[in-house]
mmCIF file of N, CA and C in Angstrom:
data_model
loop_
_atom_site.group_PDB
_atom_site.id
_atom_site.type_symbol
_atom_site.label_atom_id
_atom_site.label_comp_id
_atom_site.label_asym_id
_atom_site.label_seq_id
_atom_site.Cartn_x
_atom_site.Cartn_y
_atom_site.Cartn_z
ATOM 1 N N UNK W 1485 -28.378 31.667 -34.836
ATOM 2 C CA UNK W 1485 -27.756 30.627 -34.061
ATOM 3 C C UNK W 1485 -26.247 30.681 -34.208
ATOM 4 N N UNK W 1486 -25.726 30.860 -35.421
ATOM 5 C CA UNK W 1486 -24.285 30.897 -35.625
ATOM 6 C C UNK W 1486 -23.672 32.152 -35.025
ATOM 7 N N UNK W 1487 -24.424 33.252 -34.987
ATOM 8 C CA UNK W 1487 -23.892 34.467 -34.363
ATOM 9 C C UNK W 1487 -23.760 34.275 -32.856
ATOM 10 N N UNK W 1488 -24.644 33.459 -32.284
ATOM 11 C CA UNK W 1488 -24.559 33.175 -30.848
ATOM 12 C C UNK W 1488 -23.306 32.366 -30.527
ATOM 13 N N UNK W 1489 -22.940 31.404 -31.367
ATOM 14 C CA UNK W 1489 -21.737 30.613 -31.159
ATOM 15 C C UNK W 1489 -20.487 31.463 -31.290
ATOM 16 N N UNK W 1490 -20.470 32.388 -32.210
ATOM 17 C CA UNK W 1490 -19.315 33.265 -32.385
ATOM 18 C C UNK W 1490 -19.126 34.180 -31.181
ATOM 19 N N UNK W 1491 -20.217 34.689 -30.643
ATOM 20 C CA UNK W 1491 -20.099 35.590 -29.505
ATOM 21 C C UNK W 1491 -19.655 34.834 -28.250
ATOM 22 N N UNK W 1492 -20.115 33.584 -28.097
ATOM 23 C CA UNK W 1492 -19.709 32.830 -26.911
ATOM 24 C C UNK W 1492 -18.239 32.429 -26.998
ATOM 25 N N UNK W 1493 -17.745 32.145 -28.210
ATOM 26 C CA UNK W 1493 -16.339 31.797 -28.323
ATOM 27 C C UNK W 1493 -15.447 33.021 -28.169
ATOM 28 N N UNK W 1494 -15.942 34.169 -28.524
ATOM 29 C CA UNK W 1494 -15.157 35.400 -28.350
ATOM 30 C C UNK W 1494 -15.065 35.773 -26.871
ATOM 31 N N UNK W 1495 -16.073 35.443 -26.106
ATOM 32 C CA UNK W 1495 -16.085 35.792 -24.677
ATOM 33 C C UNK W 1495 -15.530 34.676 -23.793
ATOM 34 N N UNK W 1496 -14.956 33.656 -24.382
ATOM 35 C CA UNK W 1496 -14.436 32.517 -23.623
ATOM 36 C C UNK W 1496 -13.195 32.962 -22.842
ATOM 37 N N UNK W 1497 -13.220 32.894 -21.485
ATOM 38 C CA UNK W 1497 -12.079 33.382 -20.697
ATOM 39 C C UNK W 1497 -10.871 32.438 -20.717
ATOM 40 N N UNK W 1498 -11.053 31.215 -21.193
ATOM 41 C CA UNK W 1498 -9.934 30.280 -21.191
ATOM 42 C C UNK W 1498 -8.960 30.633 -22.300
ATOM 43 N N UNK W 1499 -7.692 30.599 -21.969
ATOM 44 C CA UNK W 1499 -6.657 30.893 -22.956
ATOM 45 C C UNK W 1499 -5.708 29.703 -23.003
ATOM 46 N N UNK W 1500 -5.722 28.949 -24.093
ATOM 47 C CA UNK W 1500 -4.864 27.768 -24.161
ATOM 48 C C UNK W 1500 -3.380 28.093 -24.091
ATOM 49 N N UNK W 1501 -2.995 29.285 -24.482
ATOM 50 C CA UNK W 1501 -1.574 29.627 -24.454
ATOM 51 C C UNK W 1501 -1.046 29.803 -23.036
ATOM 52 N N UNK W 1502 -1.912 30.125 -22.087
ATOM 53 C CA UNK W 1502 -1.460 30.324 -20.702
ATOM 54 C C UNK W 1502 -1.631 29.069 -19.842
ATOM 55 N N UNK W 1503 -2.154 27.991 -20.390
ATOM 56 C CA UNK W 1503 -2.347 26.752 -19.627
ATOM 57 C C UNK W 1503 -0.997 26.116 -19.331
ATOM 58 N N UNK W 1504 -0.834 25.676 -18.085
ATOM 59 C CA UNK W 1504 0.408 25.014 -17.666
ATOM 60 C C UNK W 1504 0.088 23.602 -17.199
ATOM 61 N N UNK W 1505 0.962 22.651 -17.433
ATOM 62 C CA UNK W 1505 0.707 21.288 -16.938
ATOM 63 C C UNK W 1505 0.805 21.245 -15.411
ATOM 64 N N UNK W 1506 0.031 20.343 -14.817
ATOM 65 C CA UNK W 1506 0.035 20.200 -13.365
ATOM 66 C C UNK W 1506 1.326 19.548 -12.904
ATOM 67 N N UNK W 1507 1.968 20.159 -11.934
ATOM 68 C CA UNK W 1507 3.171 19.609 -11.318
ATOM 69 C C UNK W 1507 2.855 19.396 -9.842
ATOM 70 N N UNK W 1508 2.850 18.130 -9.371
ATOM 71 C CA UNK W 1508 2.519 17.899 -7.961
ATOM 72 C C UNK W 1508 3.594 18.492 -7.051
ATOM 73 N N UNK W 1509 3.199 19.002 -5.896
ATOM 74 C CA UNK W 1509 4.185 19.580 -4.984
ATOM 75 C C UNK W 1509 5.113 18.505 -4.422
ATOM 76 N N UNK W 1510 6.341 18.886 -4.148
ATOM 77 C CA UNK W 1510 7.328 17.966 -3.593
ATOM 78 C C UNK W 1510 7.089 17.856 -2.091
ATOM 79 N N UNK W 1511 6.951 16.615 -1.607
ATOM 80 C CA UNK W 1511 6.696 16.372 -0.185
ATOM 81 C C UNK W 1511 7.878 15.616 0.387
ATOM 82 N N UNK W 1512 8.354 16.064 1.538
ATOM 83 C CA UNK W 1512 9.472 15.400 2.203
ATOM 84 C C UNK W 1512 9.029 14.011 2.677
ATOM 85 N N UNK W 1513 9.959 13.029 2.719
ATOM 86 C CA UNK W 1513 9.575 11.664 3.138
ATOM 87 C C UNK W 1513 8.975 11.601 4.536
ATOM 88 N N UNK W 1514 9.422 12.456 5.454
ATOM 89 C CA UNK W 1514 8.871 12.401 6.807
ATOM 90 C C UNK W 1514 7.468 13.013 6.883
ATOM 91 N N UNK W 1515 7.069 13.773 5.850
ATOM 92 C CA UNK W 1515 5.736 14.367 5.828
ATOM 93 C C UNK W 1515 4.729 13.541 5.048
ATOM 94 N N UNK W 1516 5.154 12.400 4.523
ATOM 95 C CA UNK W 1516 4.250 11.545 3.750
ATOM 96 C C UNK W 1516 3.225 10.909 4.692
ATOM 97 N N UNK W 1517 2.028 10.620 4.196
ATOM 98 C CA UNK W 1517 1.044 9.941 5.052
ATOM 99 C C UNK W 1517 1.487 8.515 5.362
ATOM 100 N N UNK W 1518 0.961 7.988 6.450
ATOM 101 C CA UNK W 1518 1.347 6.655 6.915
ATOM 102 C C UNK W 1518 0.797 5.606 5.956
ATOM 103 N N UNK W 1519 1.607 4.606 5.649
ATOM 104 C CA UNK W 1519 1.181 3.487 4.823
ATOM 105 C C UNK W 1519 0.519 2.461 5.734
ATOM 106 N N UNK W 1520 -0.800 2.559 5.860
ATOM 107 C CA UNK W 1520 -1.516 1.697 6.793
ATOM 108 C C UNK W 1520 -1.484 0.239 6.365
ATOM 109 N N UNK W 1521 -1.551 -0.022 5.066
ATOM 110 C CA UNK W 1521 -1.538 -1.418 4.630
ATOM 111 C C UNK W 1521 -0.188 -2.072 4.925
ATOM 112 N N UNK W 1522 0.907 -1.309 4.824
ATOM 113 C CA UNK W 1522 2.221 -1.849 5.181
ATOM 114 C C UNK W 1522 2.330 -2.120 6.670
ATOM 115 N N UNK W 1523 1.775 -1.219 7.475
ATOM 116 C CA UNK W 1523 1.805 -1.396 8.925
ATOM 117 C C UNK W 1523 0.972 -2.609 9.338
ATOM 118 N N UNK W 1524 -0.206 -2.755 8.732
ATOM 119 C CA UNK W 1524 -1.060 -3.908 9.040
ATOM 120 C C UNK W 1524 -0.381 -5.199 8.606
ATOM 121 N N UNK W 1525 0.342 -5.153 7.486
ATOM 122 C CA UNK W 1525 1.055 -6.349 7.014
ATOM 123 C C UNK W 1525 2.128 -6.767 8.011
ATOM 124 N N UNK W 1526 2.842 -5.802 8.581
ATOM 125 C CA UNK W 1526 3.871 -6.125 9.577
ATOM 126 C C UNK W 1526 3.233 -6.736 10.823
ATOM 127 N N UNK W 1527 2.147 -6.128 11.288
ATOM 128 C CA UNK W 1527 1.482 -6.638 12.495
ATOM 129 C C UNK W 1527 0.944 -8.050 12.260
ATOM 130 N N UNK W 1528 0.313 -8.265 11.107
ATOM 131 C CA UNK W 1528 -0.214 -9.600 10.821
ATOM 132 C C UNK W 1528 0.904 -10.621 10.615
ATOM 133 N N UNK W 1529 1.999 -10.204 10.000
ATOM 134 C CA UNK W 1529 3.133 -11.115 9.812
ATOM 135 C C UNK W 1529 3.750 -11.538 11.124
ATOM 136 N N UNK W 1530 3.909 -10.582 12.021
ATOM 137 C CA UNK W 1530 4.479 -10.906 13.336
ATOM 138 C C UNK W 1530 3.534 -11.808 14.119
ATOM 139 N N UNK W 1531 2.235 -11.519 14.070
ATOM 140 C CA UNK W 1531 1.297 -12.380 14.796
ATOM 141 C C UNK W 1531 1.221 -13.766 14.162
ATOM 142 N N UNK W 1532 1.422 -13.856 12.850
ATOM 143 C CA UNK W 1532 1.448 -15.167 12.203
ATOM 144 C C UNK W 1532 2.628 -16.003 12.648
ATOM 145 N N UNK W 1533 3.772 -15.357 12.870
ATOM 146 C CA UNK W 1533 4.958 -16.089 13.327
ATOM 147 C C UNK W 1533 4.847 -16.435 14.807
ATOM 148 N N UNK W 1534 4.456 -15.455 15.620
ATOM 149 C CA UNK W 1534 4.459 -15.678 17.071
ATOM 150 C C UNK W 1534 3.343 -16.611 17.523
ATOM 151 N N UNK W 1535 2.131 -16.409 17.005
ATOM 152 C CA UNK W 1535 0.987 -17.181 17.478
ATOM 153 C C UNK W 1535 0.616 -18.321 16.540
ATOM 154 N N UNK W 1536 1.359 -18.459 15.440
ATOM 155 C CA UNK W 1536 1.164 -19.523 14.456
ATOM 156 C C UNK W 1536 -0.243 -19.514 13.885
ATOM 157 N N UNK W 1537 -0.697 -18.320 13.467
ATOM 158 C CA UNK W 1537 -1.991 -18.190 12.803
ATOM 159 C C UNK W 1537 -1.762 -18.206 11.295
ATOM 160 N N UNK W 1538 -2.322 -19.198 10.622
ATOM 161 C CA UNK W 1538 -2.166 -19.292 9.172
ATOM 162 C C UNK W 1538 -2.880 -18.133 8.472
ATOM 163 N N UNK W 1539 -4.078 -17.828 8.935
ATOM 164 C CA UNK W 1539 -4.859 -16.754 8.319
ATOM 165 C C UNK W 1539 -4.134 -15.416 8.424
ATOM 166 N N UNK W 1540 -3.502 -15.193 9.539
ATOM 167 C CA UNK W 1540 -2.759 -13.950 9.736
ATOM 168 C C UNK W 1540 -1.593 -13.837 8.753
ATOM 169 N N UNK W 1541 -0.905 -14.927 8.508
ATOM 170 C CA UNK W 1541 0.212 -14.911 7.555
ATOM 171 C C UNK W 1541 -0.281 -14.691 6.133
ATOM 172 N N UNK W 1542 -1.401 -15.318 5.774
ATOM 173 C CA UNK W 1542 -1.936 -15.119 4.427
ATOM 174 C C UNK W 1542 -2.419 -13.684 4.246
ATOM 175 N N UNK W 1543 -3.074 -13.130 5.254
ATOM 176 C CA UNK W 1543 -3.522 -11.739 5.169
ATOM 177 C C UNK W 1543 -2.342 -10.774 5.103
ATOM 178 N N UNK W 1544 -1.247 -11.117 5.770
ATOM 179 C CA UNK W 1544 -0.048 -10.274 5.698
ATOM 180 C C UNK W 1544 0.493 -10.232 4.279
ATOM 181 N N UNK W 1545 0.457 -11.347 3.575
ATOM 182 C CA UNK W 1545 0.927 -11.361 2.185
ATOM 183 C C UNK W 1545 0.010 -10.514 1.309
ATOM 184 N N UNK W 1546 -1.295 -10.579 1.550
ATOM 185 C CA UNK W 1546 -2.235 -9.768 0.772
ATOM 186 C C UNK W 1546 -1.998 -8.289 1.029
ATOM 187 N N UNK W 1547 -1.809 -7.909 2.288
ATOM 188 C CA UNK W 1547 -1.549 -6.502 2.603
ATOM 189 C C UNK W 1547 -0.187 -6.048 2.068
ATOM 190 N N UNK W 1548 0.779 -6.959 1.992
ATOM 191 C CA UNK W 1548 2.069 -6.626 1.376
ATOM 192 C C UNK W 1548 1.887 -6.291 -0.094
ATOM 193 N N UNK W 1549 1.077 -7.080 -0.780
ATOM 194 C CA UNK W 1549 0.826 -6.826 -2.195
ATOM 195 C C UNK W 1549 0.108 -5.501 -2.389
ATOM 196 N N UNK W 1550 -0.830 -5.195 -1.515
ATOM 197 C CA UNK W 1550 -1.543 -3.921 -1.607
ATOM 198 C C UNK W 1550 -0.600 -2.755 -1.334
ATOM 199 N N UNK W 1551 0.247 -2.888 -0.362
ATOM 200 C CA UNK W 1551 1.200 -1.836 -0.046
ATOM 201 C C UNK W 1551 2.216 -1.664 -1.171
ATOM 202 N N UNK W 1552 2.608 -2.762 -1.791
ATOM 203 C CA UNK W 1552 3.537 -2.697 -2.917
ATOM 204 C C UNK W 1552 2.899 -1.992 -4.112
ATOM 205 N N UNK W 1553 1.610 -2.217 -4.321
ATOM 206 C CA UNK W 1553 0.918 -1.575 -5.440
ATOM 207 C C UNK W 1553 0.730 -0.083 -5.205
ATOM 208 N N UNK W 1554 0.601 0.336 -3.958
ATOM 209 C CA UNK W 1554 0.353 1.745 -3.637
ATOM 210 C C UNK W 1554 1.580 2.450 -3.096
ATOM 211 N N UNK W 1555 2.762 1.955 -3.409
ATOM 212 C CA UNK W 1555 4.000 2.490 -2.840
ATOM 213 C C UNK W 1555 4.265 3.910 -3.349
ATOM 214 N N UNK W 1556 4.539 4.825 -2.419
ATOM 215 C CA UNK W 1556 4.820 6.206 -2.794
ATOM 216 C C UNK W 1556 6.303 6.551 -2.645
ATOM 217 N N UNK W 1557 6.895 6.181 -1.534
ATOM 218 C CA UNK W 1557 8.316 6.446 -1.307
ATOM 219 C C UNK W 1557 9.042 5.108 -1.370
ATOM 220 N N UNK W 1558 9.823 4.917 -2.417
ATOM 221 C CA UNK W 1558 10.365 3.580 -2.695
ATOM 222 C C UNK W 1558 11.351 3.126 -1.622
ATOM 223 N N UNK W 1559 12.112 4.048 -1.038
ATOM 224 C CA UNK W 1559 13.156 3.628 -0.094
ATOM 225 C C UNK W 1559 12.570 3.144 1.225
ATOM 226 N N UNK W 1560 11.730 3.956 1.852
ATOM 227 C CA UNK W 1560 11.207 3.569 3.167
ATOM 228 C C UNK W 1560 10.125 2.513 3.054
ATOM 229 N N UNK W 1561 9.276 2.605 2.041
ATOM 230 C CA UNK W 1561 8.199 1.630 1.908
ATOM 231 C C UNK W 1561 8.734 0.255 1.545
ATOM 232 N N UNK W 1562 9.783 0.198 0.752
ATOM 233 C CA UNK W 1562 10.332 -1.097 0.350
ATOM 234 C C UNK W 1562 10.930 -1.839 1.543
ATOM 235 N N UNK W 1563 11.539 -1.100 2.475
ATOM 236 C CA UNK W 1563 12.068 -1.737 3.695
ATOM 237 C C UNK W 1563 10.941 -2.334 4.519
ATOM 238 N N UNK W 1564 9.861 -1.582 4.663
ATOM 239 C CA UNK W 1564 8.739 -2.048 5.468
ATOM 240 C C UNK W 1564 8.052 -3.238 4.799
ATOM 241 N N UNK W 1565 7.875 -3.172 3.487
ATOM 242 C CA UNK W 1565 7.212 -4.261 2.776
ATOM 243 C C UNK W 1565 8.062 -5.525 2.814
ATOM 244 N N UNK W 1566 9.382 -5.369 2.635
ATOM 245 C CA UNK W 1566 10.242 -6.558 2.665
ATOM 246 C C UNK W 1566 10.247 -7.205 4.043
ATOM 247 N N UNK W 1567 10.236 -6.394 5.104
ATOM 248 C CA UNK W 1567 10.194 -6.956 6.452
ATOM 249 C C UNK W 1567 8.869 -7.684 6.691
ATOM 250 N N UNK W 1568 7.764 -7.086 6.255
ATOM 251 C CA UNK W 1568 6.458 -7.723 6.431
ATOM 252 C C UNK W 1568 6.373 -9.009 5.617
ATOM 253 N N UNK W 1569 6.932 -8.990 4.416
ATOM 254 C CA UNK W 1569 6.905 -10.197 3.586
ATOM 255 C C UNK W 1569 7.744 -11.311 4.200
ATOM 256 N N UNK W 1570 8.883 -10.957 4.794
ATOM 257 C CA UNK W 1570 9.711 -11.975 5.452
ATOM 258 C C UNK W 1570 8.970 -12.606 6.630
ATOM 259 N N UNK W 1571 8.303 -11.772 7.431
ATOM 260 C CA UNK W 1571 7.533 -12.315 8.553
ATOM 261 C C UNK W 1571 6.399 -13.204 8.054
ATOM 262 N N UNK W 1572 5.708 -12.775 6.991
ATOM 263 C CA UNK W 1572 4.581 -13.560 6.481
ATOM 264 C C UNK W 1572 5.057 -14.901 5.937
ATOM 265 N N UNK W 1573 6.143 -14.897 5.172
ATOM 266 C CA UNK W 1573 6.663 -16.152 4.623
ATOM 267 C C UNK W 1573 7.201 -17.045 5.738
ATOM 268 N N UNK W 1574 7.868 -16.437 6.720
ATOM 269 C CA UNK W 1574 8.371 -17.219 7.852
ATOM 270 C C UNK W 1574 7.205 -17.856 8.616
ATOM 271 N N UNK W 1575 6.118 -17.118 8.772
ATOM 272 C CA UNK W 1575 4.944 -17.669 9.446
ATOM 273 C C UNK W 1575 4.325 -18.816 8.673
ATOM 274 N N UNK W 1576 4.244 -18.677 7.345
ATOM 275 C CA UNK W 1576 3.684 -19.763 6.542
ATOM 276 C C UNK W 1576 4.575 -21.002 6.569
ATOM 277 N N UNK W 1577 5.888 -20.791 6.522
ATOM 278 C CA UNK W 1577 6.815 -21.930 6.556
ATOM 279 C C UNK W 1577 6.709 -22.661 7.887
ATOM 280 N N UNK W 1578 6.675 -21.911 8.980
ATOM 281 C CA UNK W 1578 6.583 -22.574 10.288
ATOM 282 C C UNK W 1578 5.225 -23.227 10.486
ATOM 283 N N UNK W 1579 4.167 -22.655 9.901
ATOM 284 C CA UNK W 1579 2.837 -23.254 10.056
ATOM 285 C C UNK W 1579 2.678 -24.524 9.248
ATOM 286 N N UNK W 1580 3.151 -24.506 8.019
ATOM 287 C CA UNK W 1580 2.911 -25.656 7.146
ATOM 288 C C UNK W 1580 4.022 -26.696 7.194
ATOM 289 N N UNK W 1581 5.259 -26.288 7.458
ATOM 290 C CA UNK W 1581 6.370 -27.236 7.435
ATOM 291 C C UNK W 1581 6.943 -27.545 8.810
ATOM 292 N N UNK W 1582 6.568 -26.780 9.809
ATOM 293 C CA UNK W 1582 7.106 -26.985 11.139
ATOM 294 C C UNK W 1582 6.386 -28.094 11.884
ATOM 295 N N UNK W 1583 6.844 -28.385 13.089
ATOM 296 C CA UNK W 1583 6.161 -29.416 13.888
ATOM 297 C C UNK W 1583 4.773 -28.944 14.296
ATOM 298 N N UNK W 1584 3.868 -29.894 14.476
ATOM 299 C CA UNK W 1584 2.501 -29.534 14.863
ATOM 300 C C UNK W 1584 2.458 -29.105 16.319
ATOM 301 N N UNK W 1585 1.437 -28.361 16.634
ATOM 302 C CA UNK W 1585 1.287 -27.886 18.015
ATOM 303 C C UNK W 1585 0.874 -29.053 18.925
ATOM 304 N N UNK W 1586 1.333 -29.052 20.164
ATOM 305 C CA UNK W 1586 0.998 -30.173 21.039
ATOM 306 C C UNK W 1586 -0.492 -30.242 21.369
ATOM 307 N N UNK W 1587 -1.214 -29.138 21.354
ATOM 308 C CA UNK W 1587 -2.626 -29.154 21.704
ATOM 309 C C UNK W 1587 -3.509 -29.690 20.597
ATOM 310 N N UNK W 1588 -2.985 -29.787 19.403
ATOM 311 C CA UNK W 1588 -3.795 -30.213 18.264
ATOM 312 C C UNK W 1588 -3.604 -31.703 18.015
ATOM 313 N N UNK W 1589 -4.464 -32.504 18.598
ATOM 314 C CA UNK W 1589 -4.434 -33.941 18.331
ATOM 315 C C UNK W 1589 -5.852 -34.369 18.026
ATOM 316 N N UNK W 1590 -6.011 -35.255 17.090
ATOM 317 C CA UNK W 1590 -7.370 -35.612 16.810
ATOM 318 C C UNK W 1590 -7.462 -36.729 15.936
#
């Protein structure tokens, strides 16, 4: 049994001295994949402001947080996330603190 272990270790093709650490390839910012959660956050934020949908504004904040957690390119993604967050907060402020809609009476 011990002779079998010695022969298998002698025939092991792996060489620790030639192992190199993984270095991810450099990708240009324009070649990065689209940040869908950031895009959805912008769309929901704008619809929350324009159509005064509370749910849309809350979902925009959630998608902003998701996009912030998965941010790959800090410069372009931060601009998009900040714009979406501004729309979402503006929508929440107008929904909760603004005047009520004329159609909603009860």
